[in-house]
Amino acid sequence: AGTVKEALALFQDTRKPVTDELQRISRQGWTEDEVNDVFPGQKPASQNPTVGSEA
């Protein structure tokens, strides 16, 4: 981008579709596949073992 205004417009055009999709998914609830697509290799905190816990 040649100017700050153009850079911000490019950033917005790149960011907006991704955040719109995340908001849509959040509003309807996440499926396991959607979580894996958006956050590959990560599990929700409720599915991770507690660090330092003793079984």
PDB file of N, CA, C and O in Angstrom:
ATOM      1  N   ALA A   1       0.846  -1.181   0.000  1.00  0.00           N
ATOM      2  CA  ALA A   1       0.000   0.000   0.000  1.00  0.00           C
ATOM      3  C   ALA A   1       0.890   1.243   0.000  1.00  0.00           C
ATOM      4  O   ALA A   1       1.923   1.271   0.644  1.00  0.00           O
ATOM      5  N   GLY A   2       0.428   2.239  -0.699  1.00  0.00           N
ATOM      6  CA  GLY A   2       1.216   3.465  -0.818  1.00  0.00           C
ATOM      7  C   GLY A   2       1.000   4.460   0.309  1.00  0.00           C
ATOM      8  O   GLY A   2       1.848   5.314   0.552  1.00  0.00           O
ATOM      9  N   THR A   3      -0.131   4.365   1.004  1.00  0.00           N
ATOM     10  CA  THR A   3      -0.422   5.298   2.082  1.00  0.00           C
ATOM     11  C   THR A   3      -0.968   4.527   3.280  1.00  0.00           C
ATOM     12  O   THR A   3      -1.363   3.369   3.170  1.00  0.00           O
ATOM     13  N   VAL A   4      -1.001   5.216   4.409  1.00  0.00           N
ATOM     14  CA  VAL A   4      -1.570   4.603   5.608  1.00  0.00           C
ATOM     15  C   VAL A   4      -3.050   4.288   5.371  1.00  0.00           C
ATOM     16  O   VAL A   4      -3.539   3.210   5.732  1.00  0.00           O
ATOM     17  N   LYS A   5      -3.747   5.195   4.727  1.00  0.00           N
ATOM     18  CA  LYS A   5      -5.172   4.984   4.443  1.00  0.00           C
ATOM     19  C   LYS A   5      -5.371   3.727   3.596  1.00  0.00           C
ATOM     20  O   LYS A   5      -6.253   2.907   3.873  1.00  0.00           O
ATOM     21  N   GLU A   6      -4.543   3.549   2.566  1.00  0.00           N
ATOM     22  CA  GLU A   6      -4.641   2.355   1.722  1.00  0.00           C
ATOM     23  C   GLU A   6      -4.280   1.091   2.502  1.00  0.00           C
ATOM     24  O   GLU A   6      -4.903   0.039   2.324  1.00  0.00           O
ATOM     25  N   ALA A   7      -3.264   1.178   3.359  1.00  0.00           N
ATOM     26  CA  ALA A   7      -2.856   0.025   4.164  1.00  0.00           C
ATOM     27  C   ALA A   7      -3.969  -0.390   5.112  1.00  0.00           C
ATOM     28  O   ALA A   7      -4.252  -1.590   5.270  1.00  0.00           O
ATOM     29  N   LEU A   8      -4.618   0.569   5.752  1.00  0.00           N
ATOM     30  CA  LEU A   8      -5.724   0.254   6.659  1.00  0.00           C
ATOM     31  C   LEU A   8      -6.912  -0.333   5.911  1.00  0.00           C
ATOM     32  O   LEU A   8      -7.560  -1.257   6.395  1.00  0.00           O
ATOM     33  N   ALA A   9      -7.185   0.171   4.714  1.00  0.00           N
ATOM     34  CA  ALA A   9      -8.277  -0.377   3.908  1.00  0.00           C
ATOM     35  C   ALA A   9      -7.966  -1.817   3.500  1.00  0.00           C
ATOM     36  O   ALA A   9      -8.846  -2.688   3.554  1.00  0.00           O
ATOM     37  N   LEU A  10      -6.732  -2.093   3.129  1.00  0.00           N
ATOM     38  CA  LEU A  10      -6.329  -3.452   2.766  1.00  0.00           C
ATOM     39  C   LEU A  10      -6.434  -4.380   3.969  1.00  0.00           C
ATOM     40  O   LEU A  10      -6.936  -5.503   3.867  1.00  0.00           O
ATOM     41  N   PHE A  11      -5.979  -3.912   5.132  1.00  0.00           N
ATOM     42  CA  PHE A  11      -6.085  -4.693   6.360  1.00  0.00           C
ATOM     43  C   PHE A  11      -7.548  -5.020   6.661  1.00  0.00           C
ATOM     44  O   PHE A  11      -7.895  -6.151   6.954  1.00  0.00           O
ATOM     45  N   GLN A  12      -8.409  -4.024   6.553  1.00  0.00           N
ATOM     46  CA  GLN A  12      -9.842  -4.228   6.828  1.00  0.00           C
ATOM     47  C   GLN A  12     -10.441  -5.227   5.838  1.00  0.00           C
ATOM     48  O   GLN A  12     -11.206  -6.112   6.220  1.00  0.00           O
ATOM     49  N   ASP A  13     -10.091  -5.096   4.565  1.00  0.00           N
ATOM     50  CA  ASP A  13     -10.621  -6.009   3.547  1.00  0.00           C
ATOM     51  C   ASP A  13     -10.153  -7.445   3.777  1.00  0.00           C
ATOM     52  O   ASP A  13     -10.868  -8.389   3.467  1.00  0.00           O
ATOM     53  N   THR A  14      -8.969  -7.616   4.330  1.00  0.00           N
ATOM     54  CA  THR A  14      -8.421  -8.943   4.604  1.00  0.00           C
ATOM     55  C   THR A  14      -9.011  -9.521   5.885  1.00  0.00           C
ATOM     56  O   THR A  14      -9.356 -10.694   5.950  1.00  0.00           O
ATOM     57  N   ARG A  15      -9.150  -8.698   6.901  1.00  0.00           N
ATOM     58  CA  ARG A  15      -9.581  -9.128   8.227  1.00  0.00           C
ATOM     59  C   ARG A  15     -11.080  -9.398   8.311  1.00  0.00           C
ATOM     60  O   ARG A  15     -11.530 -10.349   8.941  1.00  0.00           O
ATOM     61  N   LYS A  16     -11.878  -8.576   7.679  1.00  0.00           N
ATOM     62  CA  LYS A  16     -13.329  -8.607   7.861  1.00  0.00           C
ATOM     63  C   LYS A  16     -13.968  -9.950   7.545  1.00  0.00           C
ATOM     64  O   LYS A  16     -14.774 -10.443   8.345  1.00  0.00           O
ATOM     65  N   PRO A  17     -13.688 -10.589   6.414  1.00  0.00           N
ATOM     66  CA  PRO A  17     -14.333 -11.883   6.150  1.00  0.00           C
ATOM     67  C   PRO A  17     -14.018 -12.942   7.219  1.00  0.00           C
ATOM     68  O   PRO A  17     -14.875 -13.747   7.579  1.00  0.00           O
ATOM     69  N   VAL A  18     -12.805 -12.920   7.733  1.00  0.00           N
ATOM     70  CA  VAL A  18     -12.406 -13.897   8.755  1.00  0.00           C
ATOM     71  C   VAL A  18     -13.166 -13.633  10.050  1.00  0.00           C
ATOM     72  O   VAL A  18     -13.735 -14.548  10.651  1.00  0.00           O
ATOM     73  N   THR A  19     -13.203 -12.393  10.492  1.00  0.00           N
ATOM     74  CA  THR A  19     -13.896 -12.082  11.740  1.00  0.00           C
ATOM     75  C   THR A  19     -15.406 -12.268  11.605  1.00  0.00           C
ATOM     76  O   THR A  19     -16.066 -12.697  12.553  1.00  0.00           O
ATOM     77  N   ASP A  20     -15.949 -11.977  10.420  1.00  0.00           N
ATOM     78  CA  ASP A  20     -17.378 -12.224  10.202  1.00  0.00           C
ATOM     79  C   ASP A  20     -17.703 -13.711  10.364  1.00  0.00           C
ATOM     80  O   ASP A  20     -18.706 -14.081  10.973  1.00  0.00           O
ATOM     81  N   GLU A  21     -16.850 -14.573   9.807  1.00  0.00           N
ATOM     82  CA  GLU A  21     -17.069 -16.015   9.919  1.00  0.00           C
ATOM     83  C   GLU A  21     -16.935 -16.474  11.367  1.00  0.00           C
ATOM     84  O   GLU A  21     -17.737 -17.279  11.849  1.00  0.00           O
ATOM     85  N   LEU A  22     -15.946 -15.981  12.091  1.00  0.00           N
ATOM     86  CA  LEU A  22     -15.789 -16.345  13.496  1.00  0.00           C
ATOM     87  C   LEU A  22     -17.005 -15.918  14.315  1.00  0.00           C
ATOM     88  O   LEU A  22     -17.471 -16.660  15.181  1.00  0.00           O
ATOM     89  N   GLN A  23     -17.519 -14.738  14.053  1.00  0.00           N
ATOM     90  CA  GLN A  23     -18.713 -14.276  14.760  1.00  0.00           C
ATOM     91  C   GLN A  23     -19.918 -15.146  14.430  1.00  0.00           C
ATOM     92  O   GLN A  23     -20.713 -15.495  15.303  1.00  0.00           O
ATOM     93  N   ARG A  24     -20.071 -15.523  13.155  1.00  0.00           N
ATOM     94  CA  ARG A  24     -21.182 -16.379  12.753  1.00  0.00           C
ATOM     95  C   ARG A  24     -21.114 -17.721  13.477  1.00  0.00           C
ATOM     96  O   ARG A  24     -22.105 -18.191  14.047  1.00  0.00           O
ATOM     97  N   ILE A  25     -19.926 -18.320  13.500  1.00  0.00           N
ATOM     98  CA  ILE A  25     -19.748 -19.600  14.167  1.00  0.00           C
ATOM     99  C   ILE A  25     -20.033 -19.466  15.659  1.00  0.00           C
ATOM    100  O   ILE A  25     -20.705 -20.306  16.256  1.00  0.00           O
ATOM    101  N   SER A  26     -19.542 -18.407  16.265  1.00  0.00           N
ATOM    102  CA  SER A  26     -19.729 -18.203  17.706  1.00  0.00           C
ATOM    103  C   SER A  26     -21.195 -18.053  18.059  1.00  0.00           C
ATOM    104  O   SER A  26     -21.642 -18.551  19.092  1.00  0.00           O
ATOM    105  N   ARG A  27     -21.929 -17.372  17.227  1.00  0.00           N
ATOM    106  CA  ARG A  27     -23.349 -17.148  17.513  1.00  0.00           C
ATOM    107  C   ARG A  27     -24.164 -18.430  17.457  1.00  0.00           C
ATOM    108  O   ARG A  27     -25.142 -18.586  18.162  1.00  0.00           O
ATOM    109  N   GLN A  28     -23.769 -19.362  16.608  1.00  0.00           N
ATOM    110  CA  GLN A  28     -24.554 -20.590  16.473  1.00  0.00           C
ATOM    111  C   GLN A  28     -23.962 -21.742  17.265  1.00  0.00           C
ATOM    112  O   GLN A  28     -24.590 -22.778  17.395  1.00  0.00           O
ATOM    113  N   GLY A  29     -22.795 -21.571  17.814  1.00  0.00           N
ATOM    114  CA  GLY A  29     -22.123 -22.646  18.531  1.00  0.00           C
ATOM    115  C   GLY A  29     -21.115 -23.321  17.612  1.00  0.00           C
ATOM    116  O   GLY A  29     -21.336 -23.442  16.413  1.00  0.00           O
ATOM    117  N   TRP A  30     -20.015 -23.711  18.156  1.00  0.00           N
ATOM    118  CA  TRP A  30     -18.931 -24.288  17.376  1.00  0.00           C
ATOM    119  C   TRP A  30     -19.058 -25.802  17.311  1.00  0.00           C
ATOM    120  O   TRP A  30     -19.305 -26.453  18.316  1.00  0.00           O
ATOM    121  N   THR A  31     -18.855 -26.351  16.119  1.00  0.00           N
ATOM    122  CA  THR A  31     -18.717 -27.795  15.996  1.00  0.00           C
ATOM    123  C   THR A  31     -17.237 -28.126  16.168  1.00  0.00           C
ATOM    124  O   THR A  31     -16.372 -27.262  16.021  1.00  0.00           O
ATOM    125  N   GLU A  32     -16.927 -29.360  16.464  1.00  0.00           N
ATOM    126  CA  GLU A  32     -15.524 -29.760  16.621  1.00  0.00           C
ATOM    127  C   GLU A  32     -14.749 -29.509  15.335  1.00  0.00           C
ATOM    128  O   GLU A  32     -13.599 -29.061  15.376  1.00  0.00           O
ATOM    129  N   ASP A  33     -15.362 -29.760  14.190  1.00  0.00           N
ATOM    130  CA  ASP A  33     -14.685 -29.536  12.906  1.00  0.00           C
ATOM    131  C   ASP A  33     -14.375 -28.059  12.693  1.00  0.00           C
ATOM    132  O   ASP A  33     -13.300 -27.710  12.186  1.00  0.00           O
ATOM    133  N   GLU A  34     -15.307 -27.175  13.063  1.00  0.00           N
ATOM    134  CA  GLU A  34     -15.066 -25.743  12.905  1.00  0.00           C
ATOM    135  C   GLU A  34     -13.931 -25.278  13.813  1.00  0.00           C
ATOM    136  O   GLU A  34     -13.086 -24.480  13.397  1.00  0.00           O
ATOM    137  N   VAL A  35     -13.894 -25.771  15.038  1.00  0.00           N
ATOM    138  CA  VAL A  35     -12.802 -25.420  15.951  1.00  0.00           C
ATOM    139  C   VAL A  35     -11.481 -25.875  15.354  1.00  0.00           C
ATOM    140  O   VAL A  35     -10.497 -25.129  15.326  1.00  0.00           O
ATOM    141  N   ASN A  36     -11.438 -27.097  14.827  1.00  0.00           N
ATOM    142  CA  ASN A  36     -10.207 -27.612  14.235  1.00  0.00           C
ATOM    143  C   ASN A  36      -9.802 -26.828  12.995  1.00  0.00           C
ATOM    144  O   ASN A  36      -8.604 -26.632  12.742  1.00  0.00           O
ATOM    145  N   ASP A  37     -10.766 -26.367  12.196  1.00  0.00           N
ATOM    146  CA  ASP A  37     -10.448 -25.572  11.012  1.00  0.00           C
ATOM    147  C   ASP A  37      -9.863 -24.220  11.379  1.00  0.00           C
ATOM    148  O   ASP A  37      -8.914 -23.745  10.759  1.00  0.00           O
ATOM    149  N   VAL A  38     -10.441 -23.583  12.383  1.00  0.00           N
ATOM    150  CA  VAL A  38     -10.018 -22.233  12.765  1.00  0.00           C
ATOM    151  C   VAL A  38      -8.778 -22.261  13.662  1.00  0.00           C
ATOM    152  O   VAL A  38      -7.890 -21.433  13.529  1.00  0.00           O
ATOM    153  N   PHE A  39      -8.727 -23.235  14.568  1.00  0.00           N
ATOM    154  CA  PHE A  39      -7.621 -23.340  15.521  1.00  0.00           C
ATOM    155  C   PHE A  39      -7.002 -24.732  15.431  1.00  0.00           C
ATOM    156  O   PHE A  39      -7.174 -25.558  16.326  1.00  0.00           O
ATOM    157  N   PRO A  40      -6.289 -25.034  14.333  1.00  0.00           N
ATOM    158  CA  PRO A  40      -5.756 -26.395  14.162  1.00  0.00           C
ATOM    159  C   PRO A  40      -4.816 -26.790  15.298  1.00  0.00           C
ATOM    160  O   PRO A  40      -3.981 -25.999  15.729  1.00  0.00           O
ATOM    161  N   GLY A  41      -5.018 -28.007  15.790  1.00  0.00           N
ATOM    162  CA  GLY A  41      -4.143 -28.542  16.831  1.00  0.00           C
ATOM    163  C   GLY A  41      -4.422 -28.049  18.232  1.00  0.00           C
ATOM    164  O   GLY A  41      -3.714 -28.393  19.167  1.00  0.00           O
ATOM    165  N   GLN A  42      -5.455 -27.240  18.403  1.00  0.00           N
ATOM    166  CA  GLN A  42      -5.777 -26.724  19.733  1.00  0.00           C
ATOM    167  C   GLN A  42      -7.110 -27.296  20.188  1.00  0.00           C
ATOM    168  O   GLN A  42      -7.996 -27.556  19.392  1.00  0.00           O
ATOM    169  N   LYS A  43      -7.240 -27.455  21.477  1.00  0.00           N
ATOM    170  CA  LYS A  43      -8.500 -27.919  22.049  1.00  0.00           C
ATOM    171  C   LYS A  43      -9.045 -26.837  22.966  1.00  0.00           C
ATOM    172  O   LYS A  43      -8.277 -26.082  23.554  1.00  0.00           O
ATOM    173  N   PRO A  44     -10.357 -26.759  23.104  1.00  0.00           N
ATOM    174  CA  PRO A  44     -10.915 -25.825  24.081  1.00  0.00           C
ATOM    175  C   PRO A  44     -10.383 -26.148  25.476  1.00  0.00           C
ATOM    176  O   PRO A  44     -10.058 -27.297  25.774  1.00  0.00           O
ATOM    177  N   ALA A  45     -10.306 -25.157  26.328  1.00  0.00           N
ATOM    178  CA  ALA A  45      -9.780 -25.329  27.690  1.00  0.00           C
ATOM    179  C   ALA A  45     -10.516 -26.427  28.431  1.00  0.00           C
ATOM    180  O   ALA A  45      -9.923 -27.169  29.214  1.00  0.00           O
ATOM    181  N   SER A  46     -11.804 -26.589  28.155  1.00  0.00           N
ATOM    182  CA  SER A  46     -12.585 -27.608  28.851  1.00  0.00           C
ATOM    183  C   SER A  46     -12.146 -29.020  28.466  1.00  0.00           C
ATOM    184  O   SER A  46     -12.426 -29.979  29.186  1.00  0.00           O
ATOM    185  N   GLN A  47     -11.441 -29.172  27.355  1.00  0.00           N
ATOM    186  CA  GLN A  47     -10.978 -30.484  26.911  1.00  0.00           C
ATOM    187  C   GLN A  47      -9.493 -30.722  27.193  1.00  0.00           C
ATOM    188  O   GLN A  47      -8.989 -31.814  26.967  1.00  0.00           O
ATOM    189  N   ASN A  48      -8.795 -29.700  27.658  1.00  0.00           N
ATOM    190  CA  ASN A  48      -7.379 -29.842  27.999  1.00  0.00           C
ATOM    191  C   ASN A  48      -7.232 -30.270  29.441  1.00  0.00           C
ATOM    192  O   ASN A  48      -7.940 -29.766  30.314  1.00  0.00           O
ATOM    193  N   PRO A  49      -6.318 -31.194  29.727  1.00  0.00           N
ATOM    194  CA  PRO A  49      -6.084 -31.546  31.130  1.00  0.00           C
ATOM    195  C   PRO A  49      -5.533 -30.327  31.885  1.00  0.00           C
ATOM    196  O   PRO A  49      -4.822 -29.518  31.309  1.00  0.00           O
ATOM    197  N   THR A  50      -5.907 -30.206  33.118  1.00  0.00           N
ATOM    198  CA  THR A  50      -5.437 -29.092  33.932  1.00  0.00           C
ATOM    199  C   THR A  50      -3.956 -29.263  34.202  1.00  0.00           C
ATOM    200  O   THR A  50      -3.505 -30.313  34.643  1.00  0.00           O
ATOM    201  N   VAL A  51      -3.202 -28.220  33.918  1.00  0.00           N
ATOM    202  CA  VAL A  51      -1.759 -28.260  34.133  1.00  0.00           C
ATOM    203  C   VAL A  51      -1.489 -28.321  35.627  1.00  0.00           C
ATOM    204  O   VAL A  51      -2.060 -27.575  36.407  1.00  0.00           O
ATOM    205  N   GLY A  52      -0.634 -29.234  36.018  1.00  0.00           N
ATOM    206  CA  GLY A  52      -0.255 -29.336  37.418  1.00  0.00           C
ATOM    207  C   GLY A  52      -1.222 -30.100  38.282  1.00  0.00           C
ATOM    208  O   GLY A  52      -1.034 -30.217  39.465  1.00  0.00           O
ATOM    209  N   SER A  53      -2.294 -30.626  37.682  1.00  0.00           N
ATOM    210  CA  SER A  53      -3.239 -31.381  38.507  1.00  0.00           C
ATOM    211  C   SER A  53      -2.711 -32.792  38.712  1.00  0.00           C
ATOM    212  O   SER A  53      -1.992 -33.327  37.893  1.00  0.00           O
ATOM    213  N   GLU A  54      -3.084 -33.343  39.808  1.00  0.00           N
ATOM    214  CA  GLU A  54      -2.658 -34.699  40.137  1.00  0.00           C
ATOM    215  C   GLU A  54      -3.872 -35.611  40.081  1.00  0.00           C
ATOM    216  O   GLU A  54      -4.899 -35.316  40.659  1.00  0.00           O
ATOM    217  N   ALA A  55      -3.749 -36.710  39.376  1.00  0.00           N
ATOM    218  CA  ALA A  55      -4.883 -37.628  39.246  1.00  0.00           C
ATOM    219  C   ALA A  55      -4.874 -38.666  40.326  1.00  0.00           C
ATOM    220  O   ALA A  55      -3.905 -39.040  40.876  1.00  0.00           O
TER     221      ALA A  55
END
